[in-house]
Each structure stands twice: as C-alpha cells, then as structure tokens.
PDB file of C-alpha atoms and ligand atoms in Angstrom:
ATOM      1  CA  UNK A   1      -0.034  -0.048  -0.026  1.00 63.00           C
ATOM      2  CA  UNK A   2       1.539   3.357  -0.806  1.00 93.00           C
ATOM      3  CA  UNK A   3       0.403   5.177   2.206  1.00 95.00           C
ATOM      4  CA  UNK A   4       3.035   8.084   1.760  1.00 98.00           C
ATOM      5  CA  UNK A   5       2.415   8.524  -2.243  1.00 97.00           C
ATOM      6  CA  UNK A   6       2.875  12.091  -3.109  1.00 97.00           C
ATOM      7  CA  UNK A   7       4.760  12.833   0.160  1.00 98.00           C
ATOM      8  CA  UNK A   8       8.158  14.200   0.699  1.00 98.00           C
ATOM      9  CA  UNK A   9      10.052  13.192   3.697  1.00 99.00           C
ATOM     10  CA  UNK A  10      13.655  14.394   4.833  1.00 99.00           C
ATOM     11  CA  UNK A  11      15.780  12.157   6.984  1.00 99.00           C
ATOM     12  CA  UNK A  12      18.917  13.116   8.590  1.00 99.00           C
ATOM     13  CA  UNK A  13      21.680  10.620   9.369  1.00 98.00           C
ATOM     14  CA  UNK A  14      20.566   8.558   6.528  1.00 98.00           C
ATOM     15  CA  UNK A  15      23.711   7.090   5.201  1.00 98.00           C
ATOM     16  CA  UNK A  16      23.649   4.069   7.350  1.00 98.00           C
ATOM     17  CA  UNK A  17      21.901   2.253  10.284  1.00 98.00           C
ATOM     18  CA  UNK A  18      18.337   3.196  11.343  1.00 98.00           C
ATOM     19  CA  UNK A  19      18.283   6.341   8.950  1.00 99.00           C
ATOM     20  CA  UNK A  20      19.051   4.361   5.813  1.00 98.00           C
ATOM     21  CA  UNK A  21      16.255   1.688   6.913  1.00 98.00           C
ATOM     22  CA  UNK A  22      13.955   4.634   7.663  1.00 99.00           C
ATOM     23  CA  UNK A  23      14.742   5.680   3.983  1.00 98.00           C
ATOM     24  CA  UNK A  24      14.021   2.360   2.529  1.00 98.00           C
ATOM     25  CA  UNK A  25      10.757   1.912   4.150  1.00 98.00           C
ATOM     26  CA  UNK A  26       9.125   5.422   3.563  1.00 98.00           C
ATOM     27  CA  UNK A  27      10.395   5.211   0.057  1.00 98.00           C
ATOM     28  CA  UNK A  28       8.924   1.905  -0.545  1.00 98.00           C
ATOM     29  CA  UNK A  29       5.398   3.138   0.322  1.00 98.00           C
ATOM     30  CA  UNK A  30       5.725   6.106  -2.117  1.00 98.00           C
ATOM     31  CA  UNK A  31       7.435   8.907  -0.412  1.00 98.00           C
ATOM     32  CA  UNK A  32      10.131  11.016  -2.154  1.00 98.00           C
ATOM     33  CA  UNK A  33      13.117  11.577  -0.236  1.00 98.00           C
ATOM     34  CA  UNK A  34      15.719  14.257   0.759  1.00 98.00           C
ATOM     35  CA  UNK A  35      18.512  12.182   2.650  1.00 98.00           C
ATOM     36  CA  UNK A  36      21.288  13.877   4.593  1.00 98.00           C
ATOM     37  CA  UNK A  37      24.237  12.984   6.558  1.00 99.00           C
ATOM     38  CA  UNK A  38      27.795  13.956   7.300  1.00 98.00           C
ATOM     39  CA  UNK A  39      29.224  10.776   5.587  1.00 98.00           C
ATOM     40  CA  UNK A  40      28.952   9.720   2.094  1.00 98.00           C
ATOM     41  CA  UNK A  41      25.523   8.688   0.832  1.00 98.00           C
ATOM     42  CA  UNK A  42      26.338   7.201  -2.465  1.00 98.00           C
ATOM     43  CA  UNK A  43      25.586   3.622  -1.475  1.00 98.00           C
ATOM     44  CA  UNK A  44      21.730   4.108  -0.051  1.00 98.00           C
ATOM     45  CA  UNK A  45      21.150   6.582  -2.907  1.00 98.00           C
ATOM     46  CA  UNK A  46      22.120   3.992  -5.397  1.00 98.00           C
ATOM     47  CA  UNK A  47      20.286   1.309  -3.585  1.00 98.00           C
ATOM     48  CA  UNK A  48      17.230   3.396  -3.747  1.00 98.00           C
ATOM     49  CA  UNK A  49      17.810   4.539  -7.159  1.00 98.00           C
ATOM     50  CA  UNK A  50      17.680   0.847  -8.350  1.00 98.00           C
ATOM     51  CA  UNK A  51      14.480   0.247  -6.510  1.00 98.00           C
ATOM     52  CA  UNK A  52      12.856   3.183  -8.419  1.00 97.00           C
ATOM     53  CA  UNK A  53      12.677   5.288  -5.251  1.00 98.00           C
ATOM     54  CA  UNK A  54      12.760   9.035  -6.110  1.00 98.00           C
ATOM     55  CA  UNK A  55      15.785  10.235  -3.540  1.00 98.00           C
ATOM     56  CA  UNK A  56      18.384  12.892  -3.372  1.00 98.00           C
ATOM     57  CA  UNK A  57      21.205  13.114  -1.120  1.00 98.00           C
ATOM     58  CA  UNK A  58      22.996  15.912   0.385  1.00 98.00           C
ATOM     59  CA  UNK A  59      25.738  16.803   3.003  1.00 98.00           C
ATOM     60  CA  UNK A  60      24.449  17.990   5.919  1.00 98.00           C
ATOM     61  CA  UNK A  61      25.707  18.611   9.479  1.00 99.00           C
ATOM     62  CA  UNK A  62      22.607  18.814  11.622  1.00 99.00           C
ATOM     63  CA  UNK A  63      24.776  21.155  14.041  1.00 99.00           C
ATOM     64  CA  UNK A  64      24.747  23.851  11.096  1.00 98.00           C
ATOM     65  CA  UNK A  65      22.173  26.121  10.653  1.00 98.00           C
ATOM     66  CA  UNK A  66      23.502  27.421   7.103  1.00 98.00           C
ATOM     67  CA  UNK A  67      23.312  23.525   6.160  1.00 98.00           C
ATOM     68  CA  UNK A  68      19.750  23.318   7.149  1.00 98.00           C
ATOM     69  CA  UNK A  69      18.759  26.399   5.282  1.00 98.00           C
ATOM     70  CA  UNK A  70      20.613  25.385   2.071  1.00 98.00           C
ATOM     71  CA  UNK A  71      18.906  21.855   2.368  1.00 98.00           C
ATOM     72  CA  UNK A  72      15.530  23.310   2.713  1.00 98.00           C
ATOM     73  CA  UNK A  73      16.153  25.595  -0.220  1.00 98.00           C
ATOM     74  CA  UNK A  74      16.687  22.495  -2.120  1.00 98.00           C
ATOM     75  CA  UNK A  75      13.894  20.586  -1.117  1.00 98.00           C
ATOM     76  CA  UNK A  76      11.468  23.524  -1.862  1.00 98.00           C
ATOM     77  CA  UNK A  77      13.084  23.928  -5.201  1.00 98.00           C
ATOM     78  CA  UNK A  78      13.217  20.050  -6.297  1.00 97.00           C
ATOM     79  CA  UNK A  79       9.865  18.970  -4.699  1.00 98.00           C
ATOM     80  CA  UNK A  80       7.947  22.049  -3.598  1.00 98.00           C
ATOM     81  CA  UNK A  81       6.803  20.698  -0.160  1.00 98.00           C
ATOM     82  CA  UNK A  82       8.032  18.697   2.758  1.00 98.00           C
ATOM     83  CA  UNK A  83       5.303  16.613   4.891  1.00 98.00           C
ATOM     84  CA  UNK A  84       7.820  14.368   7.097  1.00 98.00           C
ATOM     85  CA  UNK A  85      11.009  15.167   8.896  1.00 99.00           C
ATOM     86  CA  UNK A  86      12.886  12.566  10.641  1.00 99.00           C
ATOM     87  CA  UNK A  87      15.409  13.841  13.089  1.00 99.00           C
ATOM     88  CA  UNK A  88      17.342  10.756  13.123  1.00 99.00           C
ATOM     89  CA  UNK A  89      21.269  11.796  13.234  1.00 99.00           C
ATOM     90  CA  UNK A  90      22.812  10.866  16.518  1.00 98.00           C
ATOM     91  CA  UNK A  91      26.008  10.147  18.229  1.00 98.00           C
ATOM     92  CA  UNK A  92      26.670   8.094  21.515  1.00 97.00           C
ATOM     93  CA  UNK A  93      29.731   8.005  23.633  1.00 96.00           C
ATOM     94  CA  UNK A  94      30.305   5.358  26.280  1.00 94.00           C
ATOM     95  CA  UNK A  95      32.164   7.022  29.159  1.00 96.00           C
ATOM     96  CA  UNK A  96      31.560   6.943  33.117  1.00 97.00           C
ATOM     97  CA  UNK A  97      30.635  10.444  34.336  1.00 98.00           C
ATOM     98  CA  UNK A  98      34.107  10.859  36.144  1.00 98.00           C
ATOM     99  CA  UNK A  99      36.017  10.372  32.786  1.00 98.00           C
ATOM    100  CA  UNK A 100      33.499  12.393  30.703  1.00 98.00           C
ATOM    101  CA  UNK A 101      34.955  15.682  29.366  1.00 98.00           C
ATOM    102  CA  UNK A 102      33.217  19.043  28.429  1.00 98.00           C
ATOM    103  CA  UNK A 103      33.832  18.071  24.717  1.00 98.00           C
ATOM    104  CA  UNK A 104      32.114  14.846  25.336  1.00 98.00           C
ATOM    105  CA  UNK A 105      28.907  17.008  26.655  1.00 98.00           C
ATOM    106  CA  UNK A 106      28.927  19.512  24.030  1.00 99.00           C
ATOM    107  CA  UNK A 107      29.269  16.913  20.952  1.00 98.00           C
ATOM    108  CA  UNK A 108      26.606  14.963  22.095  1.00 98.00           C
ATOM    109  CA  UNK A 109      24.286  17.844  22.951  1.00 98.00           C
ATOM    110  CA  UNK A 110      25.065  19.453  19.696  1.00 99.00           C
ATOM    111  CA  UNK A 111      24.485  16.683  17.612  1.00 99.00           C
ATOM    112  CA  UNK A 112      21.543  15.024  19.339  1.00 98.00           C
ATOM    113  CA  UNK A 113      19.467  18.216  20.532  1.00 99.00           C
ATOM    114  CA  UNK A 114      20.765  21.053  18.785  1.00 99.00           C
ATOM    115  CA  UNK A 115      20.386  19.260  15.690  1.00 99.00           C
ATOM    116  CA  UNK A 116      16.681  18.622  16.450  1.00 99.00           C
ATOM    117  CA  UNK A 117      16.026  22.086  17.376  1.00 99.00           C
ATOM    118  CA  UNK A 118      17.661  23.310  14.202  1.00 99.00           C
ATOM    119  CA  UNK A 119      16.082  20.881  11.837  1.00 99.00           C
ATOM    120  CA  UNK A 120      12.596  21.337  13.399  1.00 99.00           C
ATOM    121  CA  UNK A 121      13.152  25.444  13.033  1.00 99.00           C
ATOM    122  CA  UNK A 122      14.439  24.934   9.493  1.00 99.00           C
ATOM    123  CA  UNK A 123      11.534  22.914   8.483  1.00 98.00           C
ATOM    124  CA  UNK A 124       8.850  25.027   9.673  1.00 98.00           C
ATOM    125  CA  UNK A 125       8.642  27.468   6.691  1.00 98.00           C
ATOM    126  CA  UNK A 126       7.931  24.326   4.387  1.00 98.00           C
ATOM    127  CA  UNK A 127       5.943  22.321   6.710  1.00 98.00           C
ATOM    128  CA  UNK A 128       3.474  25.032   7.784  1.00 97.00           C
ATOM    129  CA  UNK A 129       2.276  25.347   4.280  1.00 98.00           C
ATOM    130  CA  UNK A 130       0.426  21.917   5.046  1.00 97.00           C
ATOM    131  CA  UNK A 131      -3.244  22.825   5.327  1.00 94.00           C
ATOM    132  CA  UNK A 132      -6.151  21.467   7.658  1.00 93.00           C
ATOM    133  CA  UNK A 133      -7.401  19.948   4.676  1.00 94.00           C
ATOM    134  CA  UNK A 134      -4.571  17.876   4.025  1.00 93.00           C
ATOM    135  CA  UNK A 135      -3.044  14.975   6.238  1.00 96.00           C
ATOM    136  CA  UNK A 136      -0.990  16.621   8.849  1.00 97.00           C
ATOM    137  CA  UNK A 137       2.850  16.939   8.552  1.00 98.00           C
ATOM    138  CA  UNK A 138       4.584  14.751  10.883  1.00 98.00           C
ATOM    139  CA  UNK A 139       8.284  15.294  12.637  1.00 99.00           C
ATOM    140  CA  UNK A 140       9.654  12.175  14.261  1.00 99.00           C
ATOM    141  CA  UNK A 141      12.419  12.556  16.509  1.00 99.00           C
ATOM    142  CA  UNK A 142      14.782   9.541  17.468  1.00 99.00           C
ATOM    143  CA  UNK A 143      15.359   9.515  21.107  1.00 98.00           C
ATOM    144  CA  UNK A 144      16.177   6.463  23.087  1.00 98.00           C
ATOM    145  CA  UNK A 145      15.149   4.358  26.098  1.00 98.00           C
ATOM    146  CA  UNK A 146      18.088   5.729  27.666  1.00 98.00           C
ATOM    147  CA  UNK A 147      15.787   8.968  27.999  1.00 98.00           C
ATOM    148  CA  UNK A 148      13.418   6.930  30.026  1.00 98.00           C
ATOM    149  CA  UNK A 149      15.540   4.765  32.396  1.00 97.00           C
ATOM    150  CA  UNK A 150      19.005   5.332  33.701  1.00 96.00           C
ATOM    151  CA  UNK A 151      21.948   4.125  31.322  1.00 93.00           C
ATOM    152  CA  UNK A 152      25.184   3.571  33.407  1.00 93.00           C
ATOM    153  CA  UNK A 153      28.145   5.137  31.428  1.00 94.00           C
ATOM    154  CA  UNK A 154      25.995   6.971  29.189  1.00 96.00           C
ATOM    155  CA  UNK A 155      24.646  10.097  31.330  1.00 98.00           C
ATOM    156  CA  UNK A 156      25.532  12.537  28.865  1.00 98.00           C
ATOM    157  CA  UNK A 157      23.666  10.618  25.944  1.00 98.00           C
ATOM    158  CA  UNK A 158      20.715   9.892  28.213  1.00 98.00           C
ATOM    159  CA  UNK A 159      20.498  13.751  29.176  1.00 98.00           C
ATOM    160  CA  UNK A 160      20.538  14.578  25.507  1.00 98.00           C
ATOM    161  CA  UNK A 161      18.049  12.179  24.487  1.00 98.00           C
ATOM    162  CA  UNK A 162      15.789  13.184  27.531  1.00 98.00           C
ATOM    163  CA  UNK A 163      15.697  16.821  26.094  1.00 99.00           C
ATOM    164  CA  UNK A 164      14.820  15.465  22.894  1.00 99.00           C
ATOM    165  CA  UNK A 165      11.821  13.814  24.538  1.00 98.00           C
ATOM    166  CA  UNK A 166      11.020  16.989  26.411  1.00 98.00           C
ATOM    167  CA  UNK A 167      11.528  19.335  22.892  1.00 99.00           C
ATOM    168  CA  UNK A 168       9.186  16.834  21.108  1.00 99.00           C
ATOM    169  CA  UNK A 169       6.301  17.363  23.676  1.00 98.00           C
ATOM    170  CA  UNK A 170       6.777  21.232  23.712  1.00 98.00           C
ATOM    171  CA  UNK A 171       6.686  21.191  19.820  1.00 99.00           C
ATOM    172  CA  UNK A 172       3.520  18.916  19.649  1.00 98.00           C
ATOM    173  CA  UNK A 173       1.747  21.649  21.646  1.00 98.00           C
ATOM    174  CA  UNK A 174       3.319  24.695  20.227  1.00 98.00           C
ATOM    175  CA  UNK A 175       2.883  24.020  16.675  1.00 98.00           C
ATOM    176  CA  UNK A 176      -0.769  23.379  16.440  1.00 98.00           C
ATOM    177  CA  UNK A 177      -1.121  26.137  18.697  1.00 98.00           C
ATOM    178  CA  UNK A 178       0.515  28.293  16.326  1.00 98.00           C
ATOM    179  CA  UNK A 179      -1.981  27.148  13.698  1.00 97.00           C
ATOM    180  CA  UNK A 180       0.338  24.749  12.132  1.00 98.00           C
ATOM    181  CA  UNK A 181      -1.183  21.430  10.864  1.00 98.00           C
ATOM    182  CA  UNK A 182       2.174  19.232  12.239  1.00 98.00           C
ATOM    183  CA  UNK A 183       2.426  16.520  14.678  1.00 98.00           C
ATOM    184  CA  UNK A 184       5.379  15.776  16.338  1.00 98.00           C
ATOM    185  CA  UNK A 185       6.330  12.551  18.375  1.00 99.00           C
ATOM    186  CA  UNK A 186       9.556  10.607  19.571  1.00 99.00           C
ATOM    187  CA  UNK A 187      10.621   7.148  19.033  1.00 99.00           C
ATOM    188  CA  UNK A 188      12.434   5.448  22.019  1.00 98.00           C
ATOM    189  CA  UNK A 189      14.638   2.411  20.756  1.00 98.00           C
ATOM    190  CA  UNK A 190      16.518  -0.012  23.042  1.00 97.00           C
ATOM    191  CA  UNK A 191      19.673  -1.369  21.528  1.00 95.00           C
ATOM    192  CA  UNK A 192      19.554  -1.690  17.915  1.00 96.00           C
ATOM    193  CA  UNK A 193      21.925  -3.763  15.647  1.00 94.00           C
ATOM    194  CA  UNK A 194      23.874  -0.926  13.933  1.00 96.00           C
ATOM    195  CA  UNK A 195      27.214   0.529  14.248  1.00 94.00           C
ATOM    196  CA  UNK A 196      26.106   2.521  17.124  1.00 94.00           C
ATOM    197  CA  UNK A 197      25.372  -0.550  18.920  1.00 89.00           C
ATOM    198  CA  UNK A 198      28.908  -2.017  18.532  1.00 86.00           C
ATOM    199  CA  UNK A 199      30.112   1.180  20.848  1.00 83.00           C
ATOM    200  CA  UNK A 200      27.528   0.198  23.168  1.00 83.00           C
ATOM    201  CA  UNK A 201      28.736  -3.365  23.212  1.00 86.00           C
ATOM    202  CA  UNK A 202      32.201  -2.333  24.609  1.00 78.00           C
ATOM    203  CA  UNK A 203      30.317  -1.840  27.933  1.00 76.00           C
ATOM    204  CA  UNK A 204      30.129  -5.564  28.276  1.00 84.00           C
ATOM    205  CA  UNK A 205      32.778  -8.303  28.686  1.00 86.00           C
ATOM    206  CA  UNK A 206      33.590 -11.462  26.987  1.00 91.00           C
ATOM    207  CA  UNK A 207      33.718 -12.236  23.125  1.00 90.00           C
ATOM    208  CA  UNK A 208      31.559 -10.566  20.569  1.00 86.00           C
ATOM    209  CA  UNK A 209      29.134 -13.280  20.707  1.00 86.00           C
ATOM    210  CA  UNK A 210      29.056 -13.441  24.569  1.00 91.00           C
ATOM    211  CA  UNK A 211      28.504  -9.615  24.658  1.00 90.00           C
ATOM    212  CA  UNK A 212      25.634  -9.980  22.228  1.00 87.00           C
ATOM    213  CA  UNK A 213      24.027 -12.795  24.171  1.00 90.00           C
ATOM    214  CA  UNK A 214      24.310 -10.778  27.528  1.00 91.00           C
ATOM    215  CA  UNK A 215      22.428  -7.797  26.227  1.00 91.00           C
ATOM    216  CA  UNK A 216      19.813  -9.963  24.313  1.00 92.00           C
ATOM    217  CA  UNK A 217      19.025 -11.747  27.861  1.00 94.00           C
ATOM    218  CA  UNK A 218      18.109  -8.147  29.152  1.00 93.00           C
ATOM    219  CA  UNK A 219      15.271  -7.699  26.442  1.00 96.00           C
ATOM    220  CA  UNK A 220      12.014  -9.764  27.461  1.00 97.00           C
ATOM    221  CA  UNK A 221      11.585 -10.666  23.754  1.00 97.00           C
ATOM    222  CA  UNK A 222      15.077 -12.134  23.760  1.00 95.00           C
ATOM    223  CA  UNK A 223      16.730  -9.951  21.135  1.00 95.00           C
ATOM    224  CA  UNK A 224      17.885  -6.850  20.473  1.00 94.00           C
ATOM    225  CA  UNK A 225      16.088  -4.575  17.658  1.00 97.00           C
ATOM    226  CA  UNK A 226      16.934  -4.664  13.996  1.00 97.00           C
ATOM    227  CA  UNK A 227      16.683  -1.364  12.280  1.00 98.00           C
ATOM    228  CA  UNK A 228      13.558  -2.539  10.470  1.00 98.00           C
ATOM    229  CA  UNK A 229      11.857  -2.566  13.763  1.00 98.00           C
ATOM    230  CA  UNK A 230      12.433   0.899  14.505  1.00 98.00           C
ATOM    231  CA  UNK A 231      11.722   2.151  10.753  1.00 99.00           C
ATOM    232  CA  UNK A 232       8.173   0.469  11.142  1.00 98.00           C
ATOM    233  CA  UNK A 233       7.417   2.671  14.223  1.00 99.00           C
ATOM    234  CA  UNK A 234       8.915   5.890  12.272  1.00 99.00           C
ATOM    235  CA  UNK A 235       6.599   5.051   9.246  1.00 98.00           C
ATOM    236  CA  UNK A 236       3.464   4.550  11.506  1.00 98.00           C
ATOM    237  CA  UNK A 237       3.988   7.906  13.248  1.00 98.00           C
ATOM    238  CA  UNK A 238       4.724   9.458   9.629  1.00 98.00           C
ATOM    239  CA  UNK A 239       1.560   8.243   8.152  1.00 98.00           C
ATOM    240  CA  UNK A 240      -2.019   9.139   8.316  1.00 97.00           C
ATOM    241  CA  UNK A 241      -2.476   6.178  10.362  1.00 98.00           C
ATOM    242  CA  UNK A 242      -1.049   8.002  13.280  1.00 98.00           C
ATOM    243  CA  UNK A 243      -3.362  11.317  12.189  1.00 98.00           C
ATOM    244  CA  UNK A 244      -4.379  11.662  15.918  1.00 98.00           C
ATOM    245  CA  UNK A 245      -1.187  10.770  17.433  1.00 98.00           C
ATOM    246  CA  UNK A 246       1.040  13.671  18.635  1.00 98.00           C
ATOM    247  CA  UNK A 247       3.477  14.496  21.559  1.00 98.00           C
ATOM    248  CA  UNK A 248       3.720  10.746  22.447  1.00 98.00           C
ATOM    249  CA  UNK A 249       6.724   8.537  23.044  1.00 98.00           C
ATOM    250  CA  UNK A 250       6.533   5.419  21.111  1.00 98.00           C
ATOM    251  CA  UNK A 251       8.975   2.752  22.949  1.00 98.00           C
ATOM    252  CA  UNK A 252      10.413   0.161  20.727  1.00 98.00           C
ATOM    253  CA  UNK A 253      12.571  -1.895  23.058  1.00 98.00           C
ATOM    254  CA  UNK A 254      11.203  -5.398  23.165  1.00 98.00           C
ATOM    255  CA  UNK A 255       9.866  -4.787  26.721  1.00 98.00           C
ATOM    256  CA  UNK A 256      13.312  -3.865  27.921  1.00 96.00           C
ATOM    257  CA  UNK A 257      12.272  -0.613  29.989  1.00 96.00           C
ATOM    258  CA  UNK A 258       8.615  -2.301  31.104  1.00 96.00           C
ATOM    259  CA  UNK A 259      10.931  -4.273  33.615  1.00 94.00           C
TER     260      UNK A 259
HETATM  261  N1  LIG B   1      21.814   1.885  17.824  1.00 55.60           N
HETATM  262  C1  LIG B   1      21.087   1.933  18.966  1.00 55.60           C
HETATM  263  O1  LIG B   1      21.104   0.958  19.755  1.00 55.60           O
HETATM  264  C2  LIG B   1      20.262   3.256  18.996  1.00 55.60           C
HETATM  265  C3  LIG B   1      19.214   3.097  20.475  1.00 55.60           C
HETATM  266  C4  LIG B   1      18.533   4.143  20.792  1.00 55.60           C
HETATM  267  C5  LIG B   1      18.501   5.157  19.690  1.00 55.60           C
HETATM  268  N2  LIG B   1      19.200   5.229  18.717  1.00 55.60           N
HETATM  269  C6  LIG B   1      19.450   6.589  17.843  1.00 55.60           C
HETATM  270  O2  LIG B   1      19.040   6.212  16.540  1.00 55.60           O
HETATM  271  C7  LIG B   1      19.620   7.121  15.701  1.00 55.60           C
HETATM  272  C8  LIG B   1      20.247   6.578  14.704  1.00 55.60           C
HETATM  273  O3  LIG B   1      21.203   5.642  15.149  1.00 55.60           O
HETATM  274  P1  LIG B   1      22.247   4.535  14.527  1.00 55.60           P
HETATM  275  O4  LIG B   1      21.905   3.433  15.355  1.00 55.60           O
HETATM  276  O5  LIG B   1      21.441   4.511  13.083  1.00 55.60           O
HETATM  277  O6  LIG B   1      23.543   4.993  14.600  1.00 55.60           O
HETATM  278  P2  LIG B   1      24.576   4.968  13.562  1.00 55.60           P
HETATM  279  O7  LIG B   1      25.759   5.561  14.196  1.00 55.60           O
HETATM  280  O8  LIG B   1      24.643   3.778  12.543  1.00 55.60           O
HETATM  281  O9  LIG B   1      24.033   6.041  12.429  1.00 55.60           O
HETATM  282  C9  LIG B   1      23.874   7.454  12.823  1.00 55.60           C
HETATM  283  C10 LIG B   1      24.024   8.389  11.597  1.00 55.60           C
HETATM  284  O10 LIG B   1      24.178   9.860  11.856  1.00 55.60           O
HETATM  285  C11 LIG B   1      25.054  10.340  11.393  1.00 55.60           C
HETATM  286  N3  LIG B   1      25.723  11.686  11.880  1.00 55.60           N
HETATM  287  C12 LIG B   1      26.352  11.765  13.078  1.00 55.60           C
HETATM  288  N4  LIG B   1      26.595  13.037  13.451  1.00 55.60           N
HETATM  289  C13 LIG B   1      25.909  13.746  12.377  1.00 55.60           C
HETATM  290  C14 LIG B   1      25.694  15.120  11.955  1.00 55.60           C
HETATM  291  N5  LIG B   1      26.277  16.078  12.927  1.00 55.60           N
HETATM  292  N6  LIG B   1      24.802  15.376  11.098  1.00 55.60           N
HETATM  293  C15 LIG B   1      24.468  14.614  10.362  1.00 55.60           C
HETATM  294  N7  LIG B   1      24.430  13.430  10.424  1.00 55.60           N
HETATM  295  C16 LIG B   1      25.222  12.969  11.354  1.00 55.60           C
HETATM  296  C17 LIG B   1      26.114   9.199  11.132  1.00 55.60           C
HETATM  297  O11 LIG B   1      27.090   9.847  10.136  1.00 55.60           O
HETATM  298  C18 LIG B   1      25.574   8.259  10.836  1.00 55.60           C
HETATM  299  O12 LIG B   1      25.161   7.754   9.434  1.00 55.60           O
HETATM  300  C19 LIG B   1      20.346   8.128  16.649  1.00 55.60           C
HETATM  301  O13 LIG B   1      19.674   9.429  16.956  1.00 55.60           O
HETATM  302  C20 LIG B   1      20.605   7.324  17.695  1.00 55.60           C
HETATM  303  O14 LIG B   1      20.958   8.066  19.013  1.00 55.60           O
HETATM  304  C21 LIG B   1      20.129   4.179  18.521  1.00 55.60           C
END
C-alpha cells in the first residue's frame, strides 16, 4: 500500500543504520526523499535508485543552521513541499561521568539536541504550508530508552535524549497552537543492531558473541532490535494512520524498559 504516495520526507543521518532503513521503508510506500548525512550517501542513494525510489542526497551537518537552510531551499526547489522530517542523526559516547569531558558533553548535546532544534526550526517554513484539509505534517525525533531509564556510562547521551523527549512534547503543543497542521512524536529504541550498538557493546565483557548474548538476555523478547523494527515505528508516526497521534513517546525496545 502506498500510504505515503505524493509525500516528501527528509531524513538525517540517512547514510547508514536506522536512518538508511527509514529511507528504504518510507520510499517503499511512495515517499520522495531528501536524505542527509555528514558521511557519504552514495550507497543508499544507489540502492534506492535501483528500487525506483525518488531520492536525493546532500551533505548536511545537523549542528549547522546554514546547512539546514541550504537543504530546505533544495527541498523547496526540487519537491515544492515537505511533509515528514525524521530527525535521526545522533552520536553516542560510552564513558563514565568521572571520565567524561566538556567536549563529550558539547558534542552529544550539539548533534543530538541542537540538531533536532535546528532541523525543526528549519522545516517549519515549508511544513506550515500544509493545510488543515490535508494529512498532517509529521516530525519524528529519534530519542532512546536512555531518555526514560538510567543508562550507566551514558549519562550525557541519556541527558541529550531526555531533552529531545521534552523538546518533542513542547513542539507537539506549540505547533498546532500556532495554527500549523504538524504532529511531533519521539521514538525510543533500546539497543538496535547498527554501528552505534557496537560502541554500546564495549560496556560488556567477553567475546563479541558473549556480549551480544548478555545484552539480548536483558530484553523480554530475547533479542535486540533490527533497524527495520524502528523504521516500522517511524513509518507509523509519519503516516496518516497516526493522524491523531502527537506528543507521544513510542517505545520500541522489546519490553526492556517495562521491567
Ligand atoms: N543503535 C542503537 O542502539 C540506538 C538506540 C537508541 C537510539 N538510537 C538513535 O537512533 C539514531 C540512529 O542511530 P544508529 O543506530 O543508526 O547510529 P549510526 O551511528 O549507525 O548512524 C547515525 C548516523 O548519523 C550520522 N551523523 C552523525 N553526526 C551527524 C551530524 N552532525 N549531522 C548529520 N548526520 C550525522 C552518522 O554519520 C550516521 O550515518 C540516533 O539518533 C541514535 O541515538 C540508536
């Protein structure tokens, strides 16, 4: 079913991991895509083109307002609209509080929180054109279970993702209040099998397989997430099926944080 036919979606951090899977998932159901990352996006762009998905890629550092302005100008020129923004780009440093530096703090706050703020602000001139007669616009922010429960050796990461959760709820109230037909929700994954998770595994001892088994045992469903588990949640929040869903936090963690 092409539930996003005619829609335009922008995804940050889209070159790999969850962002790339979100791009595949939204593209498969009809969305045209503007993909952004600080690393090269040739692989995902080629894959999407081969699948007949209309996508563009441009270099964008979510910390830079001028990058956002240029990207939005290109979206307007190429597509003339923006329906969905997925603020997915993120960074994760595993380090105890005692050893964490001001640079660790600033880096994670800048990418994980400032990036969401700048992206949301930059998207509004385009997204506020969506009328009440149309399906609502949707902003989906990648937070984490680390925003909901304590995560040892990742206090700064958790703090940045907790701030994303609070920012999301504020935007969900403020934007409709300003007359904009835009919903805003956060997604909270537990561990997801991506390059970022390899960093997280460093917190455990043993072989790679032993570390993965230790982590999987903490999840009631007996495994960590695949990027497709998270992309399915993003698709739901981005789609008309979630037309009355805003300001919510969708936890996708196999029951880990329910314990
Ligand atoms: N993997 C997990 O276990 C997990 C769990 C919870 C939440 N998340 C969140 O999901 C999102 C995606 O994570 P992932 O697992 O795919 O990680 P990943 O490291 O595989 O991908 C992150 C992407 O973001 C990009 N990026 C980093 N800094 C950027 C910047 N300044 N500007 C633009 N792009 C930038 C990277 O180049 C990379 O392509 C992140 O926000 C992350 O915090 C991941």
